[in-house]
Amino acid sequence: MTNPDRDIIAAGRSLFSRRLTPGRTGNISVRCGELMRVTASGSSLGDLAGDDISEVDLAAGTWTGKKPTKEASLHRAIYAVRPDAGAVVHLHSTYAVAVSCLADVDPEAVLPPLTAYFEMRVGRLPLVPFFAPGDQALADAVRSLAVDHHALLLSNHGPVVAGPDLPSAQDAIEEIEETARLYLLLDGRRVRPVPRTPRDPDPTMERSRR
């Protein structure tokens, strides 16, 4: 049986050690029935310990343990509309944040499918309008888009991804960062994207469109 706290700690250290989220940014959660285990406010993913994981009631938003990340409402919004989501990862990864600041991206598909793995693990990546971190308006905007997309890019902020489990969410959010890096390296040159397949925009979930 998996241990959600142990899995969150291991994932956080891995992501931080590879410079995928700096300082005390980023947050990770795992769904546990009607609750979620989520990183606490002010914690660094690089040195998480057992008491840095809060337990939050998904319906009420109440918590036990340390105060959860101020972006817990963002995680709850995703779980509310994605009953098949088992984990959510949000990072401030450098290249994805850089792309989220660009003025001329397509808000319905911020990054083109430059690789087969991006197409398989991410699909269409919509851009969420800017709201301050922790703002309920951000959670509301995420909730609206998460109905049909398991991966989102928050304007001037960073990516957030849901997966059926934590490894799947981690794989997808890392794919976003690598594709963002490729996109910026190509620097506006004409590209030959991977052909999109006519399927649900949510490739990892196998859920029907509402």
XYZ file of N, CA and C in Angstrom:
630
model
N 0.849 -1.198 0.000
C 0.000 0.000 0.000
C 0.885 1.249 0.000
N 0.530 2.203 -0.838
C 1.328 3.421 -0.911
C 1.057 4.312 0.297
N 2.038 5.104 0.629
C 1.938 6.069 1.713
C 1.935 7.455 1.086
N 0.807 8.195 1.092
C 0.748 9.475 0.372
C 1.765 10.495 0.850
N 1.995 10.568 2.148
C 2.962 11.545 2.659
C 4.366 11.216 2.161
N 4.727 9.938 2.222
C 6.044 9.522 1.740
C 6.191 9.832 0.250
N 5.114 9.588 -0.511
C 5.168 9.836 -1.953
C 5.304 11.329 -2.256
N 4.582 12.159 -1.518
C 4.674 13.613 -1.701
C 6.082 14.097 -1.382
N 6.649 13.625 -0.284
C 7.997 14.038 0.117
C 9.017 13.640 -0.946
N 8.919 12.410 -1.444
C 9.870 11.943 -2.464
C 9.725 12.735 -3.753
N 8.495 12.977 -4.186
C 8.265 13.743 -5.410
C 8.778 15.169 -5.259
N 8.502 15.784 -4.114
C 8.948 17.150 -3.882
C 10.452 17.287 -3.931
N 11.141 16.357 -3.292
C 12.605 16.417 -3.294
C 13.168 16.211 -4.692
N 12.564 15.312 -5.449
C 13.018 15.072 -6.814
C 12.834 16.312 -7.677
N 11.671 16.918 -7.611
C 11.388 18.104 -8.418
C 12.299 19.262 -8.034
N 12.491 19.454 -6.731
C 13.318 20.571 -6.263
C 14.777 20.365 -6.639
N 15.269 19.138 -6.497
C 16.684 18.869 -6.761
C 17.037 19.094 -8.228
N 16.022 19.004 -9.105
C 16.254 19.230 -10.534
C 15.838 20.635 -10.966
N 15.679 21.524 -9.968
C 15.424 22.945 -10.194
C 14.133 23.183 -10.978
N 13.130 22.365 -10.692
C 11.843 22.526 -11.375
C 10.877 23.430 -10.617
N 11.256 23.842 -9.420
C 10.488 24.872 -8.713
C 11.408 25.464 -7.646
N 11.590 26.781 -7.630
C 12.598 27.380 -6.750
C 12.059 27.729 -5.365
N 12.991 27.884 -4.426
C 12.643 28.405 -3.109
C 11.511 27.672 -2.429
N 10.531 28.441 -1.961
C 9.365 27.869 -1.282
C 8.134 27.940 -2.184
N 8.342 27.619 -3.452
C 7.233 27.635 -4.412
C 6.809 26.210 -4.722
N 5.644 26.097 -5.344
C 5.139 24.800 -5.757
C 4.409 24.082 -4.633
N 3.488 23.221 -4.994
C 2.735 22.442 -4.014
C 2.237 21.160 -4.658
N 2.048 20.155 -3.819
C 1.666 18.818 -4.263
C 0.559 18.304 -3.361
N -0.408 17.615 -3.946
C -1.450 16.985 -3.133
C -1.770 15.600 -3.668
N -2.297 14.768 -2.778
C -2.784 13.440 -3.130
C -4.166 13.283 -2.518
N -5.116 12.798 -3.308
C -6.470 12.574 -2.809
C -6.498 11.291 -1.971
N -7.163 11.391 -0.826
C -7.355 10.239 0.066
C -8.838 10.181 0.415
N -9.639 9.642 -0.464
C -11.081 9.607 -0.243
C -11.674 10.996 -0.292
N -12.302 11.414 0.797
C -12.917 12.741 0.877
C -11.951 13.790 1.396
N -10.694 13.412 1.561
C -9.660 14.309 2.063
C -8.539 14.412 1.046
N -7.681 15.399 1.231
C -6.436 15.418 0.470
C -5.293 15.700 1.419
N -4.165 15.100 1.132
C -2.913 15.389 1.807
C -2.159 16.368 0.915
N -1.776 17.501 1.453
C -1.216 18.576 0.630
C -0.084 19.265 1.379
N 0.889 19.775 0.652
C 2.013 20.461 1.278
C 1.549 21.712 2.021
N 2.213 21.982 3.129
C 1.817 23.077 4.010
C 2.323 24.418 3.504
N 1.699 25.469 3.995
C 2.094 26.832 3.655
C 3.535 27.088 4.071
N 4.299 27.735 3.195
C 5.662 28.113 3.516
C 6.680 27.007 3.432
N 6.269 25.834 2.982
C 7.212 24.721 2.918
C 7.965 24.736 1.587
N 9.180 24.212 1.609
C 9.972 24.037 0.397
C 9.861 22.585 -0.029
N 9.638 22.354 -1.318
C 9.545 20.973 -1.776
C 10.863 20.231 -1.610
N 11.946 20.960 -1.405
C 13.249 20.326 -1.294
C 13.553 19.710 0.048
N 12.850 20.129 1.100
C 13.162 19.584 2.429
C 11.894 19.268 3.226
N 10.920 18.684 2.547
C 9.676 18.330 3.212
C 9.916 17.257 4.275
N 9.183 17.386 5.378
C 9.154 16.362 6.421
C 7.691 16.008 6.678
N 7.471 15.015 7.510
C 6.110 14.539 7.746
C 5.152 15.615 8.230
N 5.633 16.550 9.060
C 4.722 17.582 9.573
C 4.522 18.727 8.595
N 5.112 18.633 7.403
C 4.887 19.635 6.357
C 3.755 19.239 5.425
N 3.014 18.187 5.766
C 1.874 17.731 4.983
C 0.609 17.964 5.786
N -0.307 18.745 5.246
C -1.587 19.037 5.902
C -2.672 18.113 5.365
N -3.709 17.936 6.149
C -4.865 17.165 5.702
C -6.059 18.115 5.570
N -6.658 18.134 4.385
C -7.729 19.084 4.079
C -8.988 18.328 3.683
N -10.113 18.734 4.251
C -11.408 18.198 3.846
C -11.764 18.806 2.492
N -11.954 17.963 1.483
C -12.179 18.463 0.127
C -13.472 19.251 0.002
N -14.478 18.889 0.739
C -15.761 19.586 0.643
C -15.767 20.886 1.432
N -15.301 20.840 2.667
C -15.418 21.987 3.564
C -14.212 22.917 3.512
N -13.057 22.390 3.152
C -11.857 23.199 3.143
C -11.181 23.331 4.492
N -11.715 22.694 5.518
C -11.091 22.723 6.842
C -9.874 21.806 6.846
N -8.946 22.057 7.765
C -7.727 21.269 7.770
C -7.298 20.899 9.182
N -6.415 19.911 9.249
C -5.740 19.533 10.482
C -4.241 19.562 10.209
N -3.454 19.786 11.272
C -2.015 19.922 11.113
C -1.657 21.352 10.763
N -0.524 21.530 10.088
C -0.094 22.863 9.679
C -1.081 23.463 8.686
N -1.091 24.797 8.604
C -1.924 25.470 7.619
C -1.478 25.039 6.224
N -2.424 24.622 5.372
C -2.031 24.182 4.031
C -1.608 25.352 3.150
N -0.953 25.042 2.044
C -0.602 26.051 1.055
C -1.792 26.933 0.723
N -1.521 28.205 0.460
C -2.615 29.115 0.126
C -3.289 28.732 -1.181
N -2.661 27.848 -1.945
C -3.245 27.384 -3.198
C -3.993 26.062 -3.044
N -4.326 25.718 -1.796
C -5.125 24.514 -1.564
C -6.477 24.607 -2.264
N -7.029 25.820 -2.367
C -8.315 25.980 -3.047
C -8.216 25.614 -4.522
N -7.060 25.827 -5.119
C -6.833 25.446 -6.512
C -6.885 23.917 -6.642
N -6.240 23.223 -5.723
C -6.262 21.755 -5.726
C -7.682 21.245 -5.506
N -8.382 21.826 -4.542
C -9.755 21.390 -4.266
C -10.658 21.604 -5.472
N -10.447 22.699 -6.193
C -11.272 22.986 -7.374
C -11.085 21.909 -8.435
N -9.860 21.455 -8.611
C -9.601 20.410 -9.599
C -10.237 19.091 -9.174
N -10.053 18.704 -7.925
C -10.641 17.452 -7.456
C -12.162 17.478 -7.553
N -12.756 18.646 -7.371
C -14.219 18.755 -7.391
C -14.809 18.395 -8.748
N -14.082 18.700 -9.830
C -14.614 18.435 -11.175
C -13.929 17.260 -11.863
N -12.957 16.665 -11.196
C -12.242 15.524 -11.765
C -12.250 14.378 -10.760
N -13.333 13.624 -10.683
C -13.394 12.524 -9.717
C -12.354 11.446 -9.962
N -11.759 11.411 -11.148
C -10.737 10.421 -11.458
C -9.326 10.912 -11.139
N -9.181 12.141 -10.659
C -7.864 12.670 -10.313
C -7.450 12.148 -8.941
N -6.239 11.580 -8.879
C -5.721 11.085 -7.617
C -4.626 11.959 -7.037
N -4.086 12.891 -7.853
C -3.007 13.754 -7.388
C -2.971 15.015 -8.234
N -2.457 16.097 -7.642
C -2.294 17.376 -8.340
C -0.906 17.920 -8.010
N -0.205 18.389 -9.039
C 1.113 19.012 -8.858
C 1.085 20.401 -9.480
N 1.564 21.383 -8.734
C 1.678 22.755 -9.240
C 3.103 23.229 -9.013
N 3.747 23.734 -10.060
C 5.132 24.204 -9.977
C 5.267 25.626 -10.510
N 6.378 26.248 -10.165
C 6.776 27.522 -10.761
C 8.013 27.270 -11.619
N 7.943 26.285 -12.495
C 9.092 25.871 -13.307
C 9.444 26.958 -14.324
N 10.727 27.216 -14.487
C 11.226 28.415 -15.160
C 10.707 28.587 -16.588
N 10.851 27.569 -17.416
C 10.502 27.728 -18.829
C 8.993 27.826 -19.022
N 8.235 27.037 -18.268
C 6.782 27.123 -18.373
C 6.285 28.484 -17.897
N 6.878 29.012 -16.825
C 6.496 30.347 -16.363
C 6.835 31.385 -17.432
N 7.998 31.241 -18.066
C 8.377 32.189 -19.129
C 7.342 32.194 -20.245
N 6.909 31.014 -20.676
C 5.892 30.941 -21.731
C 4.585 31.562 -21.257
N 4.265 31.379 -19.975
C 3.000 31.922 -19.448
C 2.988 33.442 -19.418
N 4.157 34.067 -19.586
C 4.250 35.534 -19.600
C 4.166 36.122 -21.003
N 4.242 35.277 -22.035
C 4.235 35.777 -23.404
C 2.867 36.323 -23.795
N 2.873 37.399 -24.582
C 1.624 38.073 -24.942
C 0.930 37.454 -26.143
N 1.655 36.688 -26.961
C 1.089 36.271 -28.245
C 0.820 34.771 -28.344
N 0.657 34.094 -27.209
C 0.358 32.662 -27.248
C -1.137 32.436 -27.462
N -1.471 31.243 -27.925
C -2.869 30.856 -28.103
C -3.425 30.440 -26.747
N -4.394 31.158 -26.189
C -4.888 30.820 -24.852
C -5.588 29.470 -24.774
N -5.983 28.926 -25.914
C -6.635 27.618 -25.902
C -5.641 26.470 -26.021
N -4.434 26.761 -26.470
C -3.379 25.754 -26.594
C -2.044 26.491 -26.556
N -1.539 26.719 -25.348
C -0.388 27.603 -25.172
C 0.850 27.060 -25.876
N 1.055 25.750 -25.788
C 2.226 25.129 -26.403
C 1.798 24.194 -27.530
N 2.514 24.190 -28.637
C 2.216 23.225 -29.696
C 2.718 21.844 -29.290
N 2.173 20.779 -29.859
C 2.646 19.432 -29.533
C 3.946 19.133 -30.273
N 5.048 19.573 -29.703
C 6.343 19.431 -30.368
C 6.877 18.003 -30.312
N 6.432 17.227 -29.338
C 6.884 15.843 -29.199
C 5.684 14.927 -28.998
N 5.901 13.656 -29.276
C 4.832 12.674 -29.071
C 4.461 12.569 -27.599
N 5.443 12.716 -26.706
C 5.138 12.582 -25.285
C 4.296 13.742 -24.765
N 4.512 14.937 -25.324
C 3.641 16.048 -24.933
C 2.209 15.755 -25.366
N 2.051 15.259 -26.580
C 0.708 14.939 -27.071
C 0.062 13.846 -26.233
N 0.838 12.848 -25.813
C 0.293 11.736 -25.036
C 0.000 12.121 -23.591
N 0.886 12.883 -22.979
C 0.773 13.138 -21.539
C 0.054 14.436 -21.195
N 0.004 15.368 -22.144
C -0.576 16.683 -21.854
C -1.764 16.984 -22.760
N -1.590 16.880 -24.065
C -2.654 17.262 -24.988
C -2.743 18.772 -25.091
N -3.935 19.292 -25.199
C -4.098 20.753 -25.271
C -3.877 21.376 -23.897
N -3.110 22.448 -23.869
C -2.758 23.126 -22.621
C -3.326 24.539 -22.644
N -4.487 24.770 -22.022
C -5.050 26.124 -22.032
C -4.377 27.038 -21.018
N -4.488 28.332 -21.277
C -3.923 29.364 -20.408
C -5.022 29.927 -19.514
N -4.789 29.918 -18.223
C -5.734 30.472 -17.249
C -5.412 31.952 -17.067
N -6.395 32.851 -17.130
C -6.110 34.273 -16.920
C -5.439 34.518 -15.570
N -4.720 35.637 -15.458
C -3.986 35.909 -14.222
C -4.918 36.306 -13.083
N -4.701 35.662 -11.959
C -5.264 36.050 -10.673
C -4.164 35.828 -9.644
N -4.195 36.567 -8.560
C -3.169 36.418 -7.533
C -3.206 35.011 -6.936
N -2.056 34.453 -6.601
C -2.033 33.139 -5.960
C -2.900 33.120 -4.700
N -3.705 32.083 -4.564
C -4.588 31.963 -3.418
C -5.930 32.649 -3.580
N -6.093 33.454 -4.625
C -7.364 34.141 -4.876
C -8.436 33.123 -5.253
N -9.617 33.259 -4.682
C -10.707 32.345 -5.013
C -11.073 32.440 -6.486
N -10.868 33.605 -7.095
C -11.149 33.755 -8.521
C -10.240 32.851 -9.358
N -9.016 32.619 -8.898
C -8.119 31.699 -9.599
C -8.666 30.284 -9.509
N -9.091 29.878 -8.324
C -9.673 28.541 -8.156
C -10.907 28.376 -9.035
N -11.732 29.407 -9.127
C -12.941 29.330 -9.956
C -12.591 29.178 -11.437
N -11.581 29.922 -11.895
C -11.167 29.830 -13.292
C -10.580 28.456 -13.594
N -9.808 27.934 -12.663
C -9.232 26.598 -12.825
C -10.327 25.544 -12.853
N -11.294 25.678 -11.971
C -12.401 24.713 -11.930
C -13.124 24.640 -13.276
N -13.355 25.794 -13.890
C -14.067 25.836 -15.163
C -13.297 25.108 -16.260
N -11.990 25.334 -16.336
C -11.191 24.722 -17.393
C -10.828 23.276 -17.097
N -10.721 22.919 -15.830
C -10.299 21.568 -15.463
C -11.351 20.521 -15.790
N -12.578 20.927 -16.036
C -13.603 19.966 -16.440
C -13.147 19.185 -17.668
N -12.499 19.871 -18.607
C -12.094 19.246 -19.867
C -10.588 19.118 -20.062
N -9.803 19.631 -19.120
C -8.343 19.601 -19.283
C -7.680 19.237 -17.959
N -6.825 18.225 -17.980
C -6.149 17.841 -16.742
C -4.883 18.655 -16.510
N -4.425 19.393 -17.534
C -3.222 20.211 -17.429
C -3.541 21.640 -17.832
N -3.084 22.593 -17.032
C -3.352 24.013 -17.259
C -2.077 24.799 -17.019
N -1.981 25.956 -17.681
C -0.883 26.879 -17.426
C -1.475 28.175 -16.890
N -1.071 28.557 -15.698
C -1.576 29.768 -15.059
C -0.751 30.967 -15.536
N -1.416 31.998 -16.024
C -0.719 33.166 -16.560
C 0.227 33.773 -15.533
N 1.477 34.043 -15.959
C 2.482 34.690 -15.110
C 2.667 33.960 -13.789
N 2.573 32.624 -13.832
C 2.535 31.878 -12.565
C 3.185 30.502 -12.726
N 2.573 29.602 -13.506
C 3.161 28.281 -13.670
C 2.133 27.213 -13.979
N 2.587 25.984 -14.243
C 1.680 24.901 -14.617
C 1.063 24.209 -13.413
N -0.121 23.631 -13.645
C -0.766 22.769 -12.648
C -1.356 21.591 -13.399
N -1.131 20.394 -12.872
C -1.521 19.169 -13.567
C -2.167 18.206 -12.591
N -3.243 17.557 -13.034
C -3.863 16.469 -12.286
C -3.563 15.161 -12.992
N -3.433 14.102 -12.220
C -3.224 12.782 -12.794
C -3.953 11.739 -11.990
N -4.129 10.546 -12.539
C -4.775 9.478 -11.775
C -3.966 9.082 -10.548
N -2.659 9.367 -10.591
C -1.779 9.130 -9.449
C -0.640 10.145 -9.519
N 0.181 10.169 -8.479
C 1.233 11.184 -8.412
C 2.297 11.011 -9.496
N 2.769 9.789 -9.795
C 3.750 9.666 -10.882
C 3.232 10.181 -12.224
N 1.962 9.937 -12.530
C 1.400 10.416 -13.793
C 1.349 11.933 -13.835
N 0.934 12.563 -12.742
C 0.893 14.024 -12.691
C 2.296 14.604 -12.805
N 3.252 13.966 -12.147
C 4.635 14.432 -12.202
C 5.196 14.297 -13.612
N 4.935 13.178 -14.262
C 5.416 12.993 -15.640
C 4.872 14.081 -16.569
N 3.581 14.376 -16.433
C 2.954 15.350 -17.326
C 3.488 16.758 -17.092
N 3.671 17.136 -15.832
C 4.132 18.500 -15.571
C 5.595 18.666 -15.990
N 6.389 17.598 -15.905
C 7.749 17.662 -16.406
C 7.762 17.762 -17.931
N 6.812 17.119 -18.579
C 6.712 17.209 -20.033
C 6.366 18.633 -20.465
N 5.526 19.306 -19.685
C 5.212 20.711 -19.983
C 6.477 21.552 -19.916
N 7.277 21.358 -18.874
C 8.494 22.153 -18.731
C 9.468 21.898 -19.881
N 9.638 20.652 -20.275
C 10.564 20.339 -21.366
C 10.067 20.903 -22.699
N 8.763 20.840 -22.922
C 8.209 21.385 -24.160
C 8.311 22.904 -24.176
N 8.101 23.539 -23.017
C 8.276 24.993 -22.935
C 9.714 25.377 -23.238
N 10.664 24.588 -22.767
C 12.081 24.858 -23.043
C 12.370 24.737 -24.540
N 11.846 23.689 -25.163
C 12.013 23.530 -26.605
C 11.385 24.696 -27.359
N 10.201 25.091 -26.932
C 9.466 26.180 -27.592
C 10.289 27.472 -27.571
N 10.902 27.761 -26.436
C 11.692 28.980 -26.327
C 13.013 28.853 -27.083
N 13.595 27.660 -27.109
C 14.819 27.452 -27.877
C 14.577 27.643 -29.375
N 13.401 27.270 -29.842
C 13.066 27.427 -31.259
C 12.849 28.890 -31.629
N 12.546 29.715 -30.647
C 12.558 31.177 -30.792
C 11.771 31.689 -31.996
N 10.519 31.245 -32.114
C 9.644 31.758 -33.148
C 9.831 31.155 -34.522
N 10.741 30.197 -34.662
C 10.927 29.562 -35.969
C 9.717 28.694 -36.309
N 9.519 28.468 -37.588
C 8.449 27.572 -38.014
C 8.761 26.164 -37.527
N 7.741 25.493 -36.991
C 7.948 24.152 -36.454
C 7.046 23.147 -37.151
N 7.385 21.890 -37.000
C 6.589 20.803 -37.538
C 6.013 20.032 -36.352
N 4.833 20.391 -35.865
C 4.288 19.754 -34.665
C 3.840 18.321 -34.928
N 3.737 17.555 -33.856
C 3.187 16.205 -33.938
C 1.707 16.316 -34.290
N 1.197 15.530 -35.232
C -0.242 15.602 -35.555
C -1.092 15.277 -34.339
N -2.081 16.105 -34.110
C -3.004 15.832 -33.004
C -3.953 14.715 -33.416
N -4.269 13.860 -32.471
C -5.213 12.777 -32.734
C -6.599 13.202 -32.296
N -7.648 12.802 -33.035
C -9.019 13.227 -32.692
C -9.552 12.440 -31.498
N -9.241 12.928 -30.317
C -9.670 12.251 -29.098
C -9.929 13.285 -28.028
N -10.334 12.784 -26.892
C -10.559 13.639 -25.736
C -9.292 14.456 -25.464
N -9.409 15.756 -25.093
C -8.219 16.558 -24.843
C -7.471 16.144 -23.595
N -7.978 15.165 -22.870
C -7.413 14.747 -21.607
C -6.800 13.365 -21.729
N -5.629 13.200 -22.321
C -5.158 11.887 -22.723
C -4.865 10.923 -21.590
N -4.543 11.392 -20.388
C -4.162 10.462 -19.334
C -5.340 9.953 -18.530
N -6.502 10.524 -18.704
C -7.612 10.212 -17.825
C -8.622 9.235 -18.408
N -8.719 9.172 -19.727
C -9.674 8.306 -20.394
C -11.105 8.574 -19.880
N -11.450 9.836 -19.855
C -12.779 10.212 -19.386
C -13.546 10.826 -20.553
N -14.849 10.678 -20.564
C -15.643 11.207 -21.661
C -15.857 12.702 -21.490
N -15.960 13.391 -22.611
C -16.225 14.834 -22.572
C -17.632 15.062 -22.025
N -17.728 16.079 -21.166
C -19.046 16.393 -20.582
C -19.891 17.155 -21.586
